[in-house]
Amino acid sequence: MKRIILYTGKGGVGKTTVAAATGLLAARKGYKTLVMSTDPAHSLRDAFNIELGPEPKEIRPNLYAQEIDVYYSVEKYWGKLTEYLQSLLSWMKVDEILTQEFSVLPGMEEVASFLWVNQHFRSGFYDVIVVDSAPTGETLRLLSLPDIARWWIVKVFPIERKVVKVIRPAVRVVTDMPLPEEKTYDAIEDLFQKLDSIHKTFSDPEISSIRLVLNLEKMVIKETQRAYTYLNLYGYPVDSVVINRTIPGDLKHPFFENWSKSQQDYREEVENLFSPIPVFEAPLFSGEVMGVEALEEFASVLFKEEDPVRIFFKGRPYEIVKNQGLYELHIKLPFASKEEIRLFQTGDELTIQVENQRRTMFLPKFLARLSVKRAYFQDGVLRISFKGKEKKLKEHQ
């Protein structure tokens, strides 16, 4: 069984430590394991206390590590696209150094992370890929990219490609401005198709697990709740929660008394909020968790006798059921409220928005020919009923 495990959470909660420790324990149990860092502020090398590069490096038996480098990845995956962007910027008389900088478009680092995961998973070389992700917001943007890419390749890309093909001869008559060639469009199409494939991999609960790392603080717990809601919205499986840096119960000191009491209250809250998802816990260590020995000790405390590669929870974030003659799409949105949810239907597209996060779903054919009759939110589940054959443009709240 090939596995992908992605750790996410608010910045500073200890995702890198948890990811590195998971990788070490998995390797010790005999899995050929790769630990990847997709966070631009790389600290994986600090956790392992070893230099890492843009390609996987074997650092122990069965254990490899890699830190994503955006410029290296752009050259590897976007050669044709950046070649065109650089020619266009040069035509615009942009300074050569700035041309190199501007040819790295916003979001390329996030996309590169996906492409590396996809390449490693498809190669079959590793049994387990552990991803130390960027903080929650960046991770959610990363995980929403396949949906955005699918929309572009279905709705916009074919039209743009045809238009450029038609106007290219006319443009060449009046200006020497470079236009994308067919090879550029081929490269972009290949990129979008890979992203679509990655979405299928990350949303498959038999392959991928997303694990939420948090500290017992109110703001951190709130952000973790939001992340869990959005991950359900995008259809990604969450199999566990990791509480990091809890104050040991035998630590008796007035300075820690209130802090310890607060953590006890928050821990009960986390258990209730995320039930039935299992919760793992690691205490606050007396020193920095750096180097192999410290990480192995951390892993043994966190997972105890558990296999860190195991799938700890399976649950479907959405399903289609038939209720009283109507098809219903049920989407789990835990911690969301009715006031935060907006639902738009345009033909075969269904757009769901929770606060500032939006996802467009292409409906199955048998639902695409129907229109939304009503939508209501109850017990953390958005229930959307479909009826009739007439398509309408509506907003539902």
Coordinates of C-alpha atoms in Angstrom, one line a residue:
M1 CA 0.0 0.0 0.0
K2 CA 1.4 3.4 -1.0
R3 CA 0.6 6.3 1.3
I4 CA 0.7 10.1 1.4
I5 CA 0.5 11.8 4.8
L6 CA 0.2 15.6 4.8
Y7 CA 0.6 17.6 8.0
T8 CA -0.9 21.1 8.2
G9 CA -1.7 23.6 10.9
K10 CA -1.1 27.2 12.0
G11 CA 2.4 28.5 11.7
G12 CA 4.6 27.6 14.6
V13 CA 2.6 24.7 16.0
G14 CA 5.4 22.2 15.2
K15 CA 4.4 20.6 11.9
T16 CA 8.0 20.1 10.8
T17 CA 8.9 18.2 14.0
V18 CA 5.8 16.0 13.7
A19 CA 6.4 15.3 10.0
A20 CA 10.1 14.5 10.5
A21 CA 9.4 12.2 13.5
T22 CA 6.7 10.4 11.5
G23 CA 9.1 9.8 8.7
L24 CA 11.8 8.5 11.0
L25 CA 9.4 6.1 12.7
A26 CA 8.0 4.9 9.4
A27 CA 11.5 4.2 8.1
R28 CA 12.4 2.3 11.2
K29 CA 9.3 0.1 10.7
G30 CA 10.6 -0.8 7.3
Y31 CA 8.8 1.6 5.0
K32 CA 10.8 3.3 2.3
T33 CA 9.9 6.9 3.3
L34 CA 10.3 10.4 1.8
V35 CA 9.8 13.5 4.0
M36 CA 9.1 16.6 1.9
S37 CA 8.9 20.2 3.0
T38 CA 6.7 22.5 0.9
D39 CA 7.0 25.4 3.3
P40 CA 9.0 28.3 1.8
A41 CA 10.5 28.9 5.2
H42 CA 12.2 25.5 5.2
S43 CA 13.1 24.1 8.6
L44 CA 13.2 20.4 7.8
R45 CA 17.0 20.5 7.5
D46 CA 17.1 22.0 11.0
A47 CA 14.9 19.3 12.4
F48 CA 17.1 16.5 11.0
N49 CA 20.2 18.7 11.6
I50 CA 21.5 17.9 8.1
E51 CA 21.8 19.8 4.8
L52 CA 19.1 19.0 2.3
G53 CA 18.5 20.0 -1.3
P54 CA 15.8 20.3 -4.1
E55 CA 16.1 16.6 -4.9
P56 CA 15.5 13.7 -2.4
K57 CA 18.5 12.8 -0.3
E58 CA 18.9 9.6 1.6
I59 CA 19.8 10.5 5.2
R60 CA 19.2 7.1 6.9
P61 CA 18.3 3.6 5.8
N62 CA 14.8 3.7 4.2
L63 CA 14.6 7.5 4.9
Y64 CA 14.9 10.3 2.3
A65 CA 14.3 14.0 2.7
Q66 CA 13.7 16.9 0.3
E67 CA 13.1 20.7 0.5
I68 CA 11.2 22.1 -2.5
D69 CA 13.1 25.0 -4.3
V70 CA 10.8 27.1 -6.4
Y71 CA 13.4 28.1 -9.0
Y72 CA 14.7 24.6 -9.4
S73 CA 11.2 23.3 -9.7
V74 CA 10.2 26.0 -12.2
E75 CA 13.1 25.0 -14.5
K76 CA 12.1 21.3 -14.1
Y77 CA 8.4 21.6 -14.7
W78 CA 7.7 24.9 -16.4
G79 CA 10.5 25.1 -18.9
K80 CA 8.3 25.9 -21.9
L81 CA 6.0 28.3 -20.0
T82 CA 8.8 30.3 -18.4
E83 CA 10.6 30.4 -21.7
Y84 CA 7.6 32.1 -23.2
L85 CA 7.2 34.5 -20.2
Q86 CA 10.9 35.5 -20.4
S87 CA 10.7 36.2 -24.1
L88 CA 7.6 38.3 -23.6
L89 CA 9.2 40.3 -20.7
S90 CA 12.3 40.8 -22.8
W91 CA 10.2 42.1 -25.7
M92 CA 8.7 44.6 -23.1
K93 CA 12.3 45.7 -22.4
V94 CA 12.2 44.5 -18.8
D95 CA 15.6 44.2 -17.1
E96 CA 17.1 40.8 -17.5
I97 CA 17.4 40.2 -13.8
L98 CA 13.8 41.2 -13.2
T99 CA 12.8 39.0 -16.1
Q100 CA 14.1 36.0 -14.2
E101 CA 12.3 37.1 -11.1
F102 CA 9.0 37.9 -12.7
S103 CA 8.8 34.7 -14.7
V104 CA 8.1 32.9 -11.5
L105 CA 4.3 33.5 -11.2
P106 CA 2.4 33.6 -7.9
G107 CA 1.4 30.1 -6.9
M108 CA 4.1 28.3 -8.8
E109 CA 5.7 27.1 -5.5
E110 CA 2.4 25.6 -4.4
V111 CA 1.9 23.9 -7.7
A112 CA 5.5 22.6 -7.7
S113 CA 4.8 20.9 -4.4
F114 CA 1.9 19.0 -5.9
L115 CA 3.9 18.1 -9.0
W116 CA 6.8 16.7 -6.8
V117 CA 4.3 14.6 -4.8
N118 CA 2.7 13.4 -7.9
Q119 CA 6.0 12.4 -9.5
H120 CA 7.2 10.6 -6.4
F121 CA 3.9 8.8 -5.9
R122 CA 3.6 7.7 -9.5
S123 CA 7.2 6.4 -9.6
G124 CA 6.3 3.8 -6.9
F125 CA 9.8 4.1 -5.4
Y126 CA 8.5 5.2 -2.0
D127 CA 6.1 3.4 0.3
V128 CA 5.3 6.5 2.2
I129 CA 5.5 10.2 1.4
V130 CA 5.2 12.5 4.4
V131 CA 4.5 16.2 3.5
D132 CA 5.5 19.0 5.9
S133 CA 3.3 21.7 4.5
A134 CA 3.1 25.4 4.7
P135 CA 0.9 27.1 7.3
T136 CA -2.8 26.4 7.0
G137 CA -3.8 29.3 4.6
E138 CA -1.1 28.4 2.1
T139 CA -2.0 24.7 2.3
L140 CA -5.7 25.4 1.6
R141 CA -4.7 27.4 -1.5
L142 CA -2.5 24.6 -2.5
L143 CA -5.2 22.0 -2.1
S144 CA -7.8 24.1 -4.0
L145 CA -5.5 24.5 -7.0
P146 CA -6.7 21.3 -8.8
D147 CA -10.3 22.5 -8.7
I148 CA -9.2 25.8 -10.2
A149 CA -7.0 24.1 -12.8
R150 CA -9.9 21.8 -13.8
W151 CA -12.1 24.9 -14.3
W152 CA -9.5 26.6 -16.5
I153 CA -8.9 23.5 -18.7
V154 CA -12.6 22.8 -19.2
K155 CA -13.9 26.4 -19.6
V156 CA -11.2 28.8 -20.6
F157 CA -8.2 27.0 -22.0
P158 CA -9.7 25.5 -25.2
I159 CA -11.1 28.9 -26.2
E160 CA -7.9 30.8 -25.6
R161 CA -5.9 28.3 -27.5
K162 CA -8.1 28.5 -30.5
V163 CA -8.2 32.3 -30.5
V164 CA -4.4 32.6 -30.3
K165 CA -4.1 30.1 -33.2
V166 CA -6.4 32.3 -35.3
I167 CA -4.9 35.7 -34.5
R168 CA -1.2 34.7 -34.6
P169 CA -0.7 35.4 -38.3
A170 CA -2.3 38.8 -38.0
V171 CA -0.3 39.7 -35.0
R172 CA 3.0 38.8 -36.7
V173 CA 2.1 41.3 -39.5
V174 CA 1.8 44.3 -37.2
T175 CA 4.1 43.5 -34.3
D176 CA 6.9 41.2 -33.2
M177 CA 5.3 40.6 -29.8
P178 CA 5.7 36.9 -29.1
L179 CA 2.6 34.7 -28.7
P180 CA 2.4 31.3 -27.0
E181 CA 3.3 28.5 -29.4
E182 CA 1.6 25.1 -29.5
K183 CA 4.4 23.6 -27.4
T184 CA 3.6 26.1 -24.7
Y185 CA 0.0 25.2 -24.7
D186 CA 0.9 21.5 -24.7
A187 CA 3.0 22.1 -21.6
I188 CA 0.2 24.0 -19.8
E189 CA -2.3 21.4 -20.7
D190 CA 0.0 18.7 -19.4
L191 CA 0.3 20.7 -16.1
F192 CA -3.5 21.0 -15.7
Q193 CA -4.0 17.3 -16.4
K194 CA -1.4 16.4 -13.7
L195 CA -3.1 18.7 -11.2
D196 CA -6.4 17.0 -11.9
S197 CA -4.8 13.6 -11.4
I198 CA -3.3 14.9 -8.1
H199 CA -6.7 15.9 -6.8
K200 CA -7.9 12.3 -7.3
T201 CA -4.9 11.0 -5.4
F202 CA -5.2 13.4 -2.5
S203 CA -8.9 12.9 -2.1
D204 CA -8.6 9.1 -2.1
P205 CA -8.8 8.0 1.6
E206 CA -7.1 4.7 0.8
I207 CA -4.0 6.6 -0.2
S208 CA -3.9 10.0 1.4
S209 CA -4.4 11.3 4.9
I210 CA -4.3 14.9 6.1
R211 CA -3.4 15.4 9.7
L212 CA -4.1 18.6 11.7
V213 CA -1.4 19.8 14.1
L214 CA -2.3 22.2 16.8
N215 CA -1.3 23.7 20.2
L216 CA -3.8 24.1 23.0
E217 CA -4.5 27.7 22.5
K218 CA -7.9 29.3 21.5
M219 CA -6.7 31.0 18.3
V220 CA -4.9 27.9 17.1
I221 CA -8.0 25.7 17.8
K222 CA -10.2 28.1 15.9
E223 CA -8.0 28.1 12.9
T224 CA -7.8 24.3 13.0
Q225 CA -11.6 24.2 13.0
R226 CA -11.7 26.4 9.9
A227 CA -9.1 24.3 8.2
Y228 CA -11.1 21.1 8.9
T229 CA -14.2 22.7 7.5
Y230 CA -12.5 23.7 4.3
L231 CA -10.7 20.4 3.9
N232 CA -14.2 18.7 4.0
L233 CA -15.4 21.3 1.5
Y234 CA -12.6 20.3 -0.9
G235 CA -13.2 16.6 -0.3
Y236 CA -9.8 15.8 1.4
P237 CA -9.7 13.0 4.1
V238 CA -8.6 14.0 7.6
D239 CA -7.6 11.0 9.6
S240 CA -6.3 12.5 12.9
V241 CA -5.4 15.5 15.0
V242 CA -2.1 16.0 16.7
I243 CA -1.8 18.1 19.8
N244 CA 1.7 19.3 20.3
R245 CA 3.5 20.8 23.3
T246 CA 1.2 20.0 26.1
I247 CA 2.5 20.8 29.6
P248 CA 3.4 17.5 31.4
G249 CA 1.0 16.8 34.3
D250 CA 3.8 16.2 36.8
L251 CA 5.3 19.7 36.2
K252 CA 4.5 21.4 39.5
H253 CA 5.4 25.1 39.4
P254 CA 3.2 28.3 40.0
F255 CA 4.3 29.7 36.7
F256 CA 2.7 26.9 34.8
E257 CA -0.4 26.4 37.0
N258 CA -2.9 28.6 35.0
W259 CA -1.4 27.5 31.7
S260 CA -1.8 23.9 32.6
K261 CA -5.4 24.4 33.7
S262 CA -6.2 26.2 30.5
Q263 CA -4.7 23.4 28.4
Q264 CA -6.7 20.8 30.2
D265 CA -9.9 22.6 29.4
Y266 CA -8.9 23.1 25.7
R267 CA -7.9 19.5 25.4
E268 CA -11.4 18.3 26.4
E269 CA -12.8 20.8 23.8
V270 CA -10.6 19.4 21.1
E271 CA -11.6 15.9 21.9
N272 CA -15.3 16.9 21.6
L273 CA -14.9 19.1 18.5
F274 CA -13.1 16.6 16.4
S275 CA -14.7 13.4 17.6
P276 CA -14.7 10.6 16.2
I277 CA -11.4 11.5 14.7
P278 CA -8.6 10.2 16.9
V279 CA -6.3 12.6 18.7
F280 CA -2.6 12.1 19.4
E281 CA -0.6 14.1 21.9
A282 CA 3.0 15.0 22.4
P283 CA 4.2 16.9 25.6
L284 CA 6.4 20.0 25.7
F285 CA 10.0 18.7 25.7
S286 CA 12.6 20.2 28.0
G287 CA 14.8 21.1 25.0
E288 CA 14.5 21.7 21.2
V289 CA 13.5 18.6 19.3
M290 CA 16.4 18.5 16.8
G291 CA 18.4 15.6 15.4
V292 CA 17.6 12.0 14.9
E293 CA 17.7 10.9 18.6
A294 CA 15.4 13.6 19.8
L295 CA 13.0 13.0 16.9
E296 CA 12.8 9.3 17.5
E297 CA 12.0 10.0 21.2
F298 CA 9.3 12.4 20.1
A299 CA 7.8 9.8 17.7
S300 CA 7.7 7.1 20.4
V301 CA 5.9 9.4 22.8
L302 CA 3.5 10.7 20.1
F303 CA 2.5 7.4 18.5
K304 CA 3.4 5.0 21.3
E305 CA 2.8 1.5 19.8
E306 CA 0.8 2.7 16.8
D307 CA 2.0 2.4 13.2
P308 CA 2.2 6.0 12.0
V309 CA 1.5 4.9 8.4
R310 CA -1.9 3.4 9.3
I311 CA -5.1 5.1 8.3
F312 CA -6.6 6.2 11.7
F313 CA -10.0 7.3 10.5
K314 CA -12.2 7.0 7.4
G315 CA -15.2 9.2 6.7
R316 CA -16.9 10.5 3.6
P317 CA -17.0 14.3 3.4
Y318 CA -19.9 14.2 0.9
E319 CA -22.2 11.7 -0.6
I320 CA -25.2 11.5 -3.0
V321 CA -28.4 9.9 -1.7
K322 CA -32.0 9.6 -2.9
N323 CA -34.6 10.9 -0.5
Q324 CA -38.3 10.9 -1.2
G325 CA -37.8 10.8 -4.9
L326 CA -35.2 13.6 -4.9
Y327 CA -31.4 13.3 -5.3
E328 CA -29.6 15.0 -2.4
L329 CA -25.9 16.0 -2.2
H330 CA -24.7 15.9 1.4
I331 CA -21.5 17.8 2.2
K332 CA -20.0 17.8 5.6
L333 CA -19.0 21.3 6.7
P334 CA -18.2 20.9 10.4
F335 CA -17.9 24.1 12.4
A336 CA -19.5 26.2 9.7
S337 CA -22.7 28.2 10.3
K338 CA -25.6 28.7 8.1
E339 CA -24.8 32.4 7.8
E340 CA -21.3 31.7 6.4
I341 CA -22.5 29.4 3.5
R342 CA -23.4 30.6 0.0
L343 CA -24.4 28.2 -2.8
F344 CA -24.6 29.1 -6.5
Q345 CA -25.8 27.0 -9.4
T346 CA -24.9 27.8 -13.0
G347 CA -25.8 25.0 -15.4
D348 CA -23.6 22.0 -14.6
E349 CA -21.5 23.9 -12.1
L350 CA -22.2 24.1 -8.4
T351 CA -20.2 26.7 -6.4
I352 CA -20.1 26.4 -2.6
Q353 CA -18.6 29.3 -0.6
V354 CA -17.8 29.2 3.1
E355 CA -16.6 32.6 4.2
N356 CA -13.8 33.5 1.8
Q357 CA -13.2 29.9 0.5
R358 CA -14.9 28.9 -2.7
R359 CA -15.1 25.6 -4.5
T360 CA -16.7 25.0 -7.9
M361 CA -17.9 21.4 -8.4
F362 CA -18.7 19.9 -11.8
L363 CA -21.8 17.9 -11.1
P364 CA -22.3 14.3 -12.3
K365 CA -24.2 14.0 -15.6
F366 CA -27.4 12.8 -13.9
L367 CA -27.3 15.8 -11.5
A368 CA -26.1 18.3 -14.1
R369 CA -29.4 18.1 -15.9
L370 CA -31.3 18.9 -12.8
S371 CA -31.6 22.2 -10.9
V372 CA -31.3 22.9 -7.2
K373 CA -34.7 22.8 -5.5
R374 CA -33.5 23.8 -2.0
A375 CA -30.5 23.7 0.3
Y376 CA -30.4 23.6 4.0
F377 CA -27.7 23.3 6.7
Q378 CA -28.3 21.0 9.6
D379 CA -26.0 19.2 12.1
G380 CA -22.8 20.2 10.3
V381 CA -24.1 18.9 6.9
L382 CA -25.1 21.0 3.9
R383 CA -28.0 19.1 2.2
I384 CA -28.7 20.1 -1.4
S385 CA -31.8 18.7 -3.1
F386 CA -32.1 18.5 -6.9
K387 CA -35.3 18.4 -8.9
G388 CA -36.6 18.7 -12.5
K389 CA -34.9 19.2 -15.8
E390 CA -34.9 23.0 -16.0
K391 CA -31.5 24.7 -15.2
K392 CA -31.6 28.0 -13.5
L393 CA -29.1 30.5 -12.2
K394 CA -29.7 30.8 -8.5
E395 CA -28.2 31.7 -5.3
H396 CA -29.2 29.7 -2.3
Q397 CA -28.5 30.5 1.3

